[in-house]
Amino acid sequence: MTIMLRTYKIVKTLKGRFGVAHGAIQHNQYFSRIGIRSLSMKVIATSH
């Protein structure tokens, strides 16, 4: 019974960490997209 509980806890923590990492990756992609867009806008503005 204790072994089952322990494995369940480990799985839960692993899932939690994976979820956090996945969210961070999505967040970074979103921000990099905005950054690229603003950068290209700046380049266009300076080139004119």
mmCIF file of C-alpha atoms in Angstrom:
data_model
loop_
_atom_site.group_PDB
_atom_site.id
_atom_site.type_symbol
_atom_site.label_atom_id
_atom_site.label_comp_id
_atom_site.label_asym_id
_atom_site.label_seq_id
_atom_site.Cartn_x
_atom_site.Cartn_y
_atom_site.Cartn_z
ATOM 1 C CA MET A 1 0.000 0.000 0.000
ATOM 2 C CA THR A 2 2.791 2.442 0.904
ATOM 3 C CA ILE A 3 4.674 1.575 -2.310
ATOM 4 C CA MET A 4 1.554 2.360 -4.362
ATOM 5 C CA LEU A 5 1.156 5.693 -2.578
ATOM 6 C CA ARG A 6 4.825 6.543 -3.115
ATOM 7 C CA THR A 7 4.706 5.774 -6.853
ATOM 8 C CA TYR A 8 1.484 7.792 -7.151
ATOM 9 C CA LYS A 9 3.169 10.775 -5.487
ATOM 10 C CA ILE A 10 6.213 10.486 -7.767
ATOM 11 C CA VAL A 11 3.995 10.293 -10.860
ATOM 12 C CA LYS A 12 2.021 13.310 -9.626
ATOM 13 C CA THR A 13 5.163 15.407 -9.074
ATOM 14 C CA LEU A 14 6.609 14.340 -12.434
ATOM 15 C CA LYS A 15 3.362 15.272 -14.192
ATOM 16 C CA GLY A 16 3.339 18.614 -12.368
ATOM 17 C CA ARG A 17 6.928 19.379 -13.381
ATOM 18 C CA PHE A 18 6.255 18.354 -16.984
ATOM 19 C CA GLY A 19 3.157 20.555 -17.082
ATOM 20 C CA VAL A 20 5.110 23.539 -15.736
ATOM 21 C CA ALA A 21 7.927 22.968 -18.242
ATOM 22 C CA HIS A 22 5.444 22.607 -21.100
ATOM 23 C CA GLY A 23 3.687 25.829 -20.078
ATOM 24 C CA ALA A 24 7.017 27.670 -19.886
ATOM 25 C CA ILE A 25 7.981 26.454 -23.374
ATOM 26 C CA GLN A 26 4.653 27.643 -24.807
ATOM 27 C CA HIS A 27 5.059 30.963 -22.989
ATOM 28 C CA ASN A 28 8.566 31.481 -24.397
ATOM 29 C CA GLN A 29 7.398 30.656 -27.928
ATOM 30 C CA TYR A 30 4.563 33.171 -27.588
ATOM 31 C CA PHE A 31 6.889 35.915 -26.350
ATOM 32 C CA SER A 32 9.565 35.192 -28.954
ATOM 33 C CA ARG A 33 6.884 35.493 -31.629
ATOM 34 C CA ILE A 34 5.909 38.946 -30.305
ATOM 35 C CA GLY A 35 9.597 39.886 -30.061
ATOM 36 C CA ILE A 36 10.252 38.857 -33.660
ATOM 37 C CA ARG A 37 7.216 40.825 -34.823
ATOM 38 C CA SER A 38 8.268 44.000 -32.963
ATOM 39 C CA LEU A 39 11.849 43.570 -34.211
ATOM 40 C CA SER A 40 10.716 43.300 -37.830
ATOM 41 C CA MET A 41 8.495 46.369 -37.317
ATOM 42 C CA LYS A 42 11.506 48.320 -35.996
ATOM 43 C CA VAL A 43 13.642 47.205 -38.937
ATOM 44 C CA ILE A 44 10.937 48.275 -41.405
ATOM 45 C CA ALA A 45 10.565 51.636 -39.619
ATOM 46 C CA THR A 46 14.334 52.338 -39.667
ATOM 47 C CA SER A 47 14.802 51.193 -43.284
ATOM 48 C CA HIS A 48 12.203 53.689 -44.600
#
